Short mmCIF file of C-alpha atoms in Angstrom, two decimals:
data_model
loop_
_atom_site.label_atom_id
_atom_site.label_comp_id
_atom_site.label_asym_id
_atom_site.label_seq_id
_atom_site.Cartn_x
_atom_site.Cartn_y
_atom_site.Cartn_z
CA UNK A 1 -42.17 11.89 1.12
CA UNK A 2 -38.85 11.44 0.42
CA UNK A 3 -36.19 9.00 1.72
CA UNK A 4 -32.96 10.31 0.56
CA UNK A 5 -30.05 9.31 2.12
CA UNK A 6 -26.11 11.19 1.46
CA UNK A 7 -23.70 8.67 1.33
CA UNK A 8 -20.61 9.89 1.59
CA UNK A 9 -17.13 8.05 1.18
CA UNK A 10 -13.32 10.19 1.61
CA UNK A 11 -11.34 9.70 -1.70
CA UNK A 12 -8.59 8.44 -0.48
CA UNK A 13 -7.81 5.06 -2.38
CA UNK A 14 -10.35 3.00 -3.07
CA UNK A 15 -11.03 1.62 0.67
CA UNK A 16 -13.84 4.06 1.47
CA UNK A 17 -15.66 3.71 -1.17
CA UNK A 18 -16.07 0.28 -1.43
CA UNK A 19 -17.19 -0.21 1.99
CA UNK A 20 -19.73 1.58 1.07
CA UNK A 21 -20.77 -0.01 -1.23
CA UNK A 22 -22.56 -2.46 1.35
CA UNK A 23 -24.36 0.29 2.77
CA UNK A 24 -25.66 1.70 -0.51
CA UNK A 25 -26.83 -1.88 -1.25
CA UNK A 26 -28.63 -2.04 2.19
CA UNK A 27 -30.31 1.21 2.29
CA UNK A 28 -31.65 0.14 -1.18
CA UNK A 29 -32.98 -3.01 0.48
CA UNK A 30 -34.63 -1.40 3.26
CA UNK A 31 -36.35 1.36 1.16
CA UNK A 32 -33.74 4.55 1.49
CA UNK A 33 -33.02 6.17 -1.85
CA UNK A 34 -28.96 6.67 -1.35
CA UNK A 35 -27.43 9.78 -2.81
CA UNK A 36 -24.36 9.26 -3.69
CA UNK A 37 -21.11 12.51 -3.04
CA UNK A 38 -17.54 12.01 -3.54
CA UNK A 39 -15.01 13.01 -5.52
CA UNK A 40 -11.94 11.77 -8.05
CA UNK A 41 -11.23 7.72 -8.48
CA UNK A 42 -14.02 6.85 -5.17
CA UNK A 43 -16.64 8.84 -6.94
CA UNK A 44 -16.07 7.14 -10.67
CA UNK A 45 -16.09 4.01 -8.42
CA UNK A 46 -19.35 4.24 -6.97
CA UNK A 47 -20.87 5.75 -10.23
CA UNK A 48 -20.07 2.20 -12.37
CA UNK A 49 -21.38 0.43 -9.39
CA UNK A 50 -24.47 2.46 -8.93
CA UNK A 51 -25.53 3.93 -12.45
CA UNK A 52 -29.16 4.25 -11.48
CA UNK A 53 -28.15 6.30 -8.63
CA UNK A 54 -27.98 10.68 -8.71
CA UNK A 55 -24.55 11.31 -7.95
CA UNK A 56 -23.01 14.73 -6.31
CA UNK A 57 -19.28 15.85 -6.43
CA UNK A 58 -17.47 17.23 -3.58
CA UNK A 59 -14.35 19.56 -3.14
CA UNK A 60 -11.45 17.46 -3.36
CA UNK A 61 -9.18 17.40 -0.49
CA UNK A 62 -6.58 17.07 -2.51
CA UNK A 63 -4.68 14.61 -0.43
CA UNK A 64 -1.11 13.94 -1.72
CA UNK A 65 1.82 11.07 -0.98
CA UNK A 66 5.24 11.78 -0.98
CA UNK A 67 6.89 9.61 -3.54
CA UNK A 68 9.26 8.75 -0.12
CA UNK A 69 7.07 7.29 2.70
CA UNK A 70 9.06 9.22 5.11
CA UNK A 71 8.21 12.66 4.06
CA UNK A 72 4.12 11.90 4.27
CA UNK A 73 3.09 13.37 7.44
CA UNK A 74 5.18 16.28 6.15
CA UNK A 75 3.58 16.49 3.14
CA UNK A 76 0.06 15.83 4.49
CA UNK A 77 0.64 18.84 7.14
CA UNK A 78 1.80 21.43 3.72
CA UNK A 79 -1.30 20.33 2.15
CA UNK A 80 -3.69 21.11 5.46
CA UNK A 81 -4.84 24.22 4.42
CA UNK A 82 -6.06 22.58 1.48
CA UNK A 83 -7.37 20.23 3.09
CA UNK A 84 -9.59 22.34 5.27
CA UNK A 85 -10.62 24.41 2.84
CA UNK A 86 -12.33 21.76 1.20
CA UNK A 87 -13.74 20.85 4.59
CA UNK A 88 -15.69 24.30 5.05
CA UNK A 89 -16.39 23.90 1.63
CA UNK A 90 -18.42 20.78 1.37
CA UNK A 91 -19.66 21.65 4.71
CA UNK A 92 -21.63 25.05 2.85
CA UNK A 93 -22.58 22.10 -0.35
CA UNK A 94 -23.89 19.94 2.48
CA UNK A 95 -26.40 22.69 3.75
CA UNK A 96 -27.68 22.77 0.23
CA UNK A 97 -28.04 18.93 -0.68
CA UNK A 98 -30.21 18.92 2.51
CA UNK A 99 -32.51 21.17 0.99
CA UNK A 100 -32.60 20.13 -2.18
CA UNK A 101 -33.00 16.91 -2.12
CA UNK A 102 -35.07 17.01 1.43
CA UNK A 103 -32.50 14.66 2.52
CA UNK A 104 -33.35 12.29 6.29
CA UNK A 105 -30.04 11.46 6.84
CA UNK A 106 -26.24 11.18 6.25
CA UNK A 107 -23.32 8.90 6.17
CA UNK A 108 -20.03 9.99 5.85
CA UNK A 109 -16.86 7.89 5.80
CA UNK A 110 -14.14 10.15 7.03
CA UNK A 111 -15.45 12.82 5.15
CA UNK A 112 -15.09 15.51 8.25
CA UNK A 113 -17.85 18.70 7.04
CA UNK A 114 -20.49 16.08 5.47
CA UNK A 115 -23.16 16.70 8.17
CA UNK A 116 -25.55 18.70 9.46
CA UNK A 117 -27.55 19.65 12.49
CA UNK A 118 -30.94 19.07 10.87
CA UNK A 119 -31.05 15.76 10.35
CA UNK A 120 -29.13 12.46 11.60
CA UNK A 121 -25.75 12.55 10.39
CA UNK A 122 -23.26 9.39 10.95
CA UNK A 123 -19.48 9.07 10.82
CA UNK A 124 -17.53 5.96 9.83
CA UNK A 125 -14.05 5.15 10.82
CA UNK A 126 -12.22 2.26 11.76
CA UNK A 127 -9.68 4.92 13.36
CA UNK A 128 -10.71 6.58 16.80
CA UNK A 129 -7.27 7.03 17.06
CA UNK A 130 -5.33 8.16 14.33
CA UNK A 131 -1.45 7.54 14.58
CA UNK A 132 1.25 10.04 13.27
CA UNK A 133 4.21 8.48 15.06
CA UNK A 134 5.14 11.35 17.86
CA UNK A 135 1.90 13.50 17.15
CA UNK A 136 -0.38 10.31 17.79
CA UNK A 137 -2.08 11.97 20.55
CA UNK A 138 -2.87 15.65 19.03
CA UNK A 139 -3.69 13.82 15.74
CA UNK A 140 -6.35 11.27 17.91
CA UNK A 141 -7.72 14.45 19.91
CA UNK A 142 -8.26 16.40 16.87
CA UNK A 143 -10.01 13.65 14.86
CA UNK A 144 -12.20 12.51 17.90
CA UNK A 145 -13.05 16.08 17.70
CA UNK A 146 -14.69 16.02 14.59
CA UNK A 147 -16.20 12.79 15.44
CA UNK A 148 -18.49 14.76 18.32
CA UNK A 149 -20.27 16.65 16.19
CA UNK A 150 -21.63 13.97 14.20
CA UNK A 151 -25.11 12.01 15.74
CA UNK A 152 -23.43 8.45 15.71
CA UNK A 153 -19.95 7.09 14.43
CA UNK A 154 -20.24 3.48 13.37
CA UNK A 155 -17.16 1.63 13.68
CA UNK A 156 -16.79 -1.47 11.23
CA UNK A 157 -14.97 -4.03 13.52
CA UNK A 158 -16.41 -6.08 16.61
CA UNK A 159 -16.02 -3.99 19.99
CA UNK A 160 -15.05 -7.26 21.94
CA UNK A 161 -11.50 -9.24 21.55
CA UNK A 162 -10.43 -10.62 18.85
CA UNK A 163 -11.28 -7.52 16.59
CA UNK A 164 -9.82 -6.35 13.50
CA UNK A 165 -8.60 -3.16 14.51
CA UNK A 166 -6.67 -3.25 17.84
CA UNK A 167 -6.24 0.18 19.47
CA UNK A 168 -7.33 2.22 16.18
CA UNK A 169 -10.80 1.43 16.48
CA UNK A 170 -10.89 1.50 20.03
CA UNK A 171 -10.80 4.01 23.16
CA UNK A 172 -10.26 2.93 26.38
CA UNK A 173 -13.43 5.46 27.84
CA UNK A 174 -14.90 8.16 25.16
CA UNK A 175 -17.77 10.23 25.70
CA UNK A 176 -18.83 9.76 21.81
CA UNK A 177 -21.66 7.89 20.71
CA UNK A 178 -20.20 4.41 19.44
CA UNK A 179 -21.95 1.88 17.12
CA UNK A 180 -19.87 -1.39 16.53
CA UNK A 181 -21.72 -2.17 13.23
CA UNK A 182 -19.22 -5.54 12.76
CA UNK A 183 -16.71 -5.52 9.31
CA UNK A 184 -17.96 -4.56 6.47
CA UNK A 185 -17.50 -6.16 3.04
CA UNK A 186 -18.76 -5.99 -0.43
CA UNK A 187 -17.59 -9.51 -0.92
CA UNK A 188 -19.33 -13.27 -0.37
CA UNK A 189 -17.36 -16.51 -0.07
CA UNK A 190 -17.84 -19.08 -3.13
CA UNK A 191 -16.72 -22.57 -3.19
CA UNK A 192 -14.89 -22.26 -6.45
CA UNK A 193 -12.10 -23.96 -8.52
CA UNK A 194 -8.59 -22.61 -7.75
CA UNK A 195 -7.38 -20.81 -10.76
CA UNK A 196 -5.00 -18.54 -9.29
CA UNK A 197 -2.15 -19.60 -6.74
CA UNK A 198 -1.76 -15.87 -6.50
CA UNK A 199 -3.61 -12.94 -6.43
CA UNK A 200 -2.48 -9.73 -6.45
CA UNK A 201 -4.12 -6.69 -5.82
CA UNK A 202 -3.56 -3.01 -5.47
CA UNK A 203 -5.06 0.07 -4.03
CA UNK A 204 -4.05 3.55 -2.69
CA UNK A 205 -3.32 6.85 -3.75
CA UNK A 206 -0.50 7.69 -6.04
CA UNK A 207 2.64 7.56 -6.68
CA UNK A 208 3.04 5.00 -4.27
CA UNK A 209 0.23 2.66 -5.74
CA UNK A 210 2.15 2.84 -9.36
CA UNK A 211 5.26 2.27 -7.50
CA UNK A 212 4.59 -1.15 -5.97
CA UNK A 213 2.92 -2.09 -9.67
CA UNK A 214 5.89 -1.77 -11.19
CA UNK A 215 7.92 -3.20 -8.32
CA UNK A 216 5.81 -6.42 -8.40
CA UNK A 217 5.57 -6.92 -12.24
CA UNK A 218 9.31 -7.39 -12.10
CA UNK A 219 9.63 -9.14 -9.07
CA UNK A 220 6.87 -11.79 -10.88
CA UNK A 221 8.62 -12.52 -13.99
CA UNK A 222 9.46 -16.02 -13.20
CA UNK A 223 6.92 -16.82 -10.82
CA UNK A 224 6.06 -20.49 -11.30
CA UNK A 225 2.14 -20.56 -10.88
CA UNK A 226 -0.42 -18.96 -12.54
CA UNK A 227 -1.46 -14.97 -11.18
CA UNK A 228 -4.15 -12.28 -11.24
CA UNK A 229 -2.57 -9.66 -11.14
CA UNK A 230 -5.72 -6.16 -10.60
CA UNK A 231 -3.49 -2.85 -10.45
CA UNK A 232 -6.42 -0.69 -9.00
CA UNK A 233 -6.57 1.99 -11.74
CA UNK A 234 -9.89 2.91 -12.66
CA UNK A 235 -10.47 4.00 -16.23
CA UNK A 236 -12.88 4.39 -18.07
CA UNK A 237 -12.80 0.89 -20.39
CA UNK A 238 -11.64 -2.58 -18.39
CA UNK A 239 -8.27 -3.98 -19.70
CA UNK A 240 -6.77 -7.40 -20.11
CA UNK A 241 -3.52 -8.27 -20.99
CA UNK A 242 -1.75 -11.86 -20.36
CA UNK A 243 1.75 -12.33 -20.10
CA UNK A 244 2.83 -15.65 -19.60
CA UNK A 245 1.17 -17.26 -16.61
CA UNK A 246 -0.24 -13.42 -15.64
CA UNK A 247 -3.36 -11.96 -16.36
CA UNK A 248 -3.35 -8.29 -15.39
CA UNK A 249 -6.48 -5.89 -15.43
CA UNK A 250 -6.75 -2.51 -14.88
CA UNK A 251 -9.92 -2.90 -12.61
CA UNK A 252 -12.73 -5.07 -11.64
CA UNK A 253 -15.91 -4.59 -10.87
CA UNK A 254 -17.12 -5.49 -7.67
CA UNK A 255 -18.80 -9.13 -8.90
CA UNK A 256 -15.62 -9.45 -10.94
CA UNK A 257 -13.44 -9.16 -7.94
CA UNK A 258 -15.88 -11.62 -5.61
CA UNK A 259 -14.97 -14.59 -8.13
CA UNK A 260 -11.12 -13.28 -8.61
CA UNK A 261 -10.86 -13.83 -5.00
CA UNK A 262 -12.92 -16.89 -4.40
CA UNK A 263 -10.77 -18.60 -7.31
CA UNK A 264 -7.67 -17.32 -6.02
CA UNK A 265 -5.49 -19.56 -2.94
CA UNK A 266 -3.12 -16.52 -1.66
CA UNK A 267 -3.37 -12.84 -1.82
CA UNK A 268 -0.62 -10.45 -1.92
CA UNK A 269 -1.99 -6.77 -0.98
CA UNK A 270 -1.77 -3.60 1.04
CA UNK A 271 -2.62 -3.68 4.77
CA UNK A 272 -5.33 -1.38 3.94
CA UNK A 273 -8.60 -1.54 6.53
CA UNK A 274 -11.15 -2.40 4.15
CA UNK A 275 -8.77 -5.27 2.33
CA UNK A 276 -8.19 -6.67 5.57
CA UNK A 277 -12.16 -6.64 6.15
CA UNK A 278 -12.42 -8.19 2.46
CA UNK A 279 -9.78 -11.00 3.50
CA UNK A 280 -11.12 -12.17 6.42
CA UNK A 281 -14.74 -12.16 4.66
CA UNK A 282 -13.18 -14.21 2.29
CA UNK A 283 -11.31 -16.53 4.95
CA UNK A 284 -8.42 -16.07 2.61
CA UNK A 285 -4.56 -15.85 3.64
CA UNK A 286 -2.63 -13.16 2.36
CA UNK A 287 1.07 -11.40 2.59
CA UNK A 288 0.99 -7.40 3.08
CA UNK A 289 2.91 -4.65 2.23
CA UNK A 290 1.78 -1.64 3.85
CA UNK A 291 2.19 1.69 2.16
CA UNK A 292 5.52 3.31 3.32
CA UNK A 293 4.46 5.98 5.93
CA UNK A 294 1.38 5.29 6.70
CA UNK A 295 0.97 4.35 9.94
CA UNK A 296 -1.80 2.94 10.43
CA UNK A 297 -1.41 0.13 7.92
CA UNK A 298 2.66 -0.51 9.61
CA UNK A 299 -0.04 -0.81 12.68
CA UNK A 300 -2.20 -3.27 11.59
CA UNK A 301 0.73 -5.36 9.66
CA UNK A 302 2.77 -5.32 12.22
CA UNK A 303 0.01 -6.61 15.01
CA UNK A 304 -1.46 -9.18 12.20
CA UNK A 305 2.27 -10.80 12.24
CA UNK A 306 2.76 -10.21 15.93
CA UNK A 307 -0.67 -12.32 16.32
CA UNK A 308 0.24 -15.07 14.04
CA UNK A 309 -2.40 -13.87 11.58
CA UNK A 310 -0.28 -12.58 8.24
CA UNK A 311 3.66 -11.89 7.13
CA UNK A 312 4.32 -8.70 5.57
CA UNK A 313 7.45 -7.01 4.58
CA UNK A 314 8.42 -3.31 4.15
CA UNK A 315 7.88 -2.01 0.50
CA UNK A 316 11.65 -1.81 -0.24
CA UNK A 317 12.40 -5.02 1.61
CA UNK A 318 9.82 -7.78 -0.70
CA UNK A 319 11.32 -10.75 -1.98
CA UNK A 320 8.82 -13.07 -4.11
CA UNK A 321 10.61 -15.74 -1.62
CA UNK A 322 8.71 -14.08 1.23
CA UNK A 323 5.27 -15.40 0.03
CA UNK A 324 6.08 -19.00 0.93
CA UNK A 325 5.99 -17.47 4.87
CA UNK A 326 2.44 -17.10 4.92
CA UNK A 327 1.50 -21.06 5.45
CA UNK A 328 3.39 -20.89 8.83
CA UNK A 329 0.31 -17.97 9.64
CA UNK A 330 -3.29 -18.94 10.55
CA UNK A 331 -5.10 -16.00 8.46
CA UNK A 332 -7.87 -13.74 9.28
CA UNK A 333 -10.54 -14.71 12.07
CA UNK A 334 -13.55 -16.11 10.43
CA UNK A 335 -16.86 -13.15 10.46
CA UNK A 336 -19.56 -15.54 11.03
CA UNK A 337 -21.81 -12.30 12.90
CA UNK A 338 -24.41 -10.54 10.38
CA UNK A 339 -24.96 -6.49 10.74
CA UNK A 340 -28.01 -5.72 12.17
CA UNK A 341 -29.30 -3.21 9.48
CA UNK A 342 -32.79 -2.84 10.16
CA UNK A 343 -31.94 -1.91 13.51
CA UNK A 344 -28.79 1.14 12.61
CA UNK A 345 -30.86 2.12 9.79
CA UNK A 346 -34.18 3.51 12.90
CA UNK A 347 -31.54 6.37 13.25
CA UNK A 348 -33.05 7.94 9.75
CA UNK A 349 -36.74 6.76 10.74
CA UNK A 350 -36.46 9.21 14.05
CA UNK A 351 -39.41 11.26 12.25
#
């Protein structure tokens, strides 16, 4: 009898894929055979990390940011058709994988046609509410939506206060079925040497991922301490290079990144969900710079400041002098609460 589970992830970035990775780990644990679907960088993510595991790709949605931060929802409404396209797409691919591969259950992060009435199909998001500046509340409804048809969504923050996600991950009543599953992160805290004052690390889709490379490799030139510097491009051999006190790579693997971390004191990133989860996994203090016009990480900087957790500056604004701001901020509440596996994973057992 098989136990074959679709997992998932939106290719957008790196984020959703590597919270996943977590959940492919734990389904292995408790006896699930995970299936892995995506598409573009999240897919050749998932495939290093998993080799053993059959992999699926799905229609790209083909998402797209403007190289200005101001034109994205623009750009992001030209490319809906697209978009949903792919949707009814992978929603007709979907109806075959569960017949072909007898599959008992689903989990899709964000991706919005990866379900299916036969069997138990879950939805992850940290964002019940999805902000678009004026068109918050169509962009919410419409998500929330989508969210309905699925048999659970599992949210990866605590429901109670303080959470990670303020008033994205939360509704204030909601007829859908909510799981707070508690963060998510591929990572583990070490006790390890400091190597690194600085880490630096970078995710995101393009051109606004190469954009803040190249912004920061200048701005670092004559930065006193010694860096690690991961730009977040996968290819398809690791490289090295050191400049002075800088070691850049290409990409990590997920081990390679635990111990990057763990030896690093500071962390200078994107206000992206699942880095946030990472950092405060980690118990590390960081400075962010959310990707220009997307609101949800100006959100989550802007509250994490506001709450005396992190500094962050706009993209165009970031001064290397800014990074000596974050020892006036407490960092990241400490995740001391395991996830309950056993017991989110009886959803697939229903049989």
């Amino acid at each position: 009898m098989s136990n074959n589970i679709l997992v998932a992830p939106l290719n957008w970035g790196l984020g959703h894929a590597t919270r996943c990775i977590p959940i492919i780990r734990e389904l292995e644990l408790h006896g699930f055979t995970p299936i892995i679907a995506s598409d573009g960088v999240a897919l050749q993510l998932l495939q290093k990390e998993f080799p053993h595991l059959q992999s699926v790709e799905l229609p790209s949605y083909e998402i797209e940011y403007a190289k200005d931060g101001a034109d994205f929802k623009w750009k992001l409404i030209k490319n809906s058709p697209k978009m949903i396209q792919a949707i009814f797409e992978e929603k007709k691919l979907v109806k075959n994988l569960v017949a072909t591969y007898d599959l008992k259950g689903i989990i899709s992060d964000n991706r919005l046609g990866v379900r299916s009435k036969k069997i138990p199909s879950v939805f992850i998001t940290h964002q019940l509410n999805v902000l678009s500046g004026k068109t918050t509340w169509i962009s919410s409804k419409l998500h929330q939506h989508f969210i309905k048809k699925f048999t659970e969504c599992w949210i990866p923050d605590f429901q109670e206060s303080p959470n990670l996600t303020g008033k994205l991950g939360h509704l204030e009543n909601s007829s859908l079925t909510l799981k707070y599953i508690g963060p998510l992160s591929r990572l583990e805290k070490k006790e390890l040497p400091i190597k690194y004052q600085l880490m630096v690390i970078l995710s995101g889709p393009e051109p606004q991922r190469t954009m803040l490379e190249e912004k920061l490799i200048d701005k670092l030139q004559n930065y006193p301490s010694d860096v690690i510097f991961i730009k977040g491009k996968l290819e398809s051999e690791q490289k090295k290079e050191v400049i002075k006190n800088i070691t850049y790579y290409n990409f990590m693997t997920s081990k390679e990144i635990e111990i990057a971390f763990n030896e690093s004191e500071l962390v200078l990133c994107r206000s992206g969900y699942t880095t946030v989860m990472d950092l405060a996994k980690l118990e590390k203090k960081a400075f962010f710079i959310p990707t220009p016009g997307q609101f949800e990480q100006e959100y989550l900087a802007k509250r994490y400041k506001r709450n005396g957790i992190a500094p962050f500056a706009k993209q165009d604004d970031f001064r290397i002098e800014n990074l000596m701001e974050i020892q006036l901020y407490k960092g990241l509440p400490k995740l001391n609460k395991p996830i309950n596996w056993k017991q989110l994973f009886i959803l697939f057992k229903s049989e």
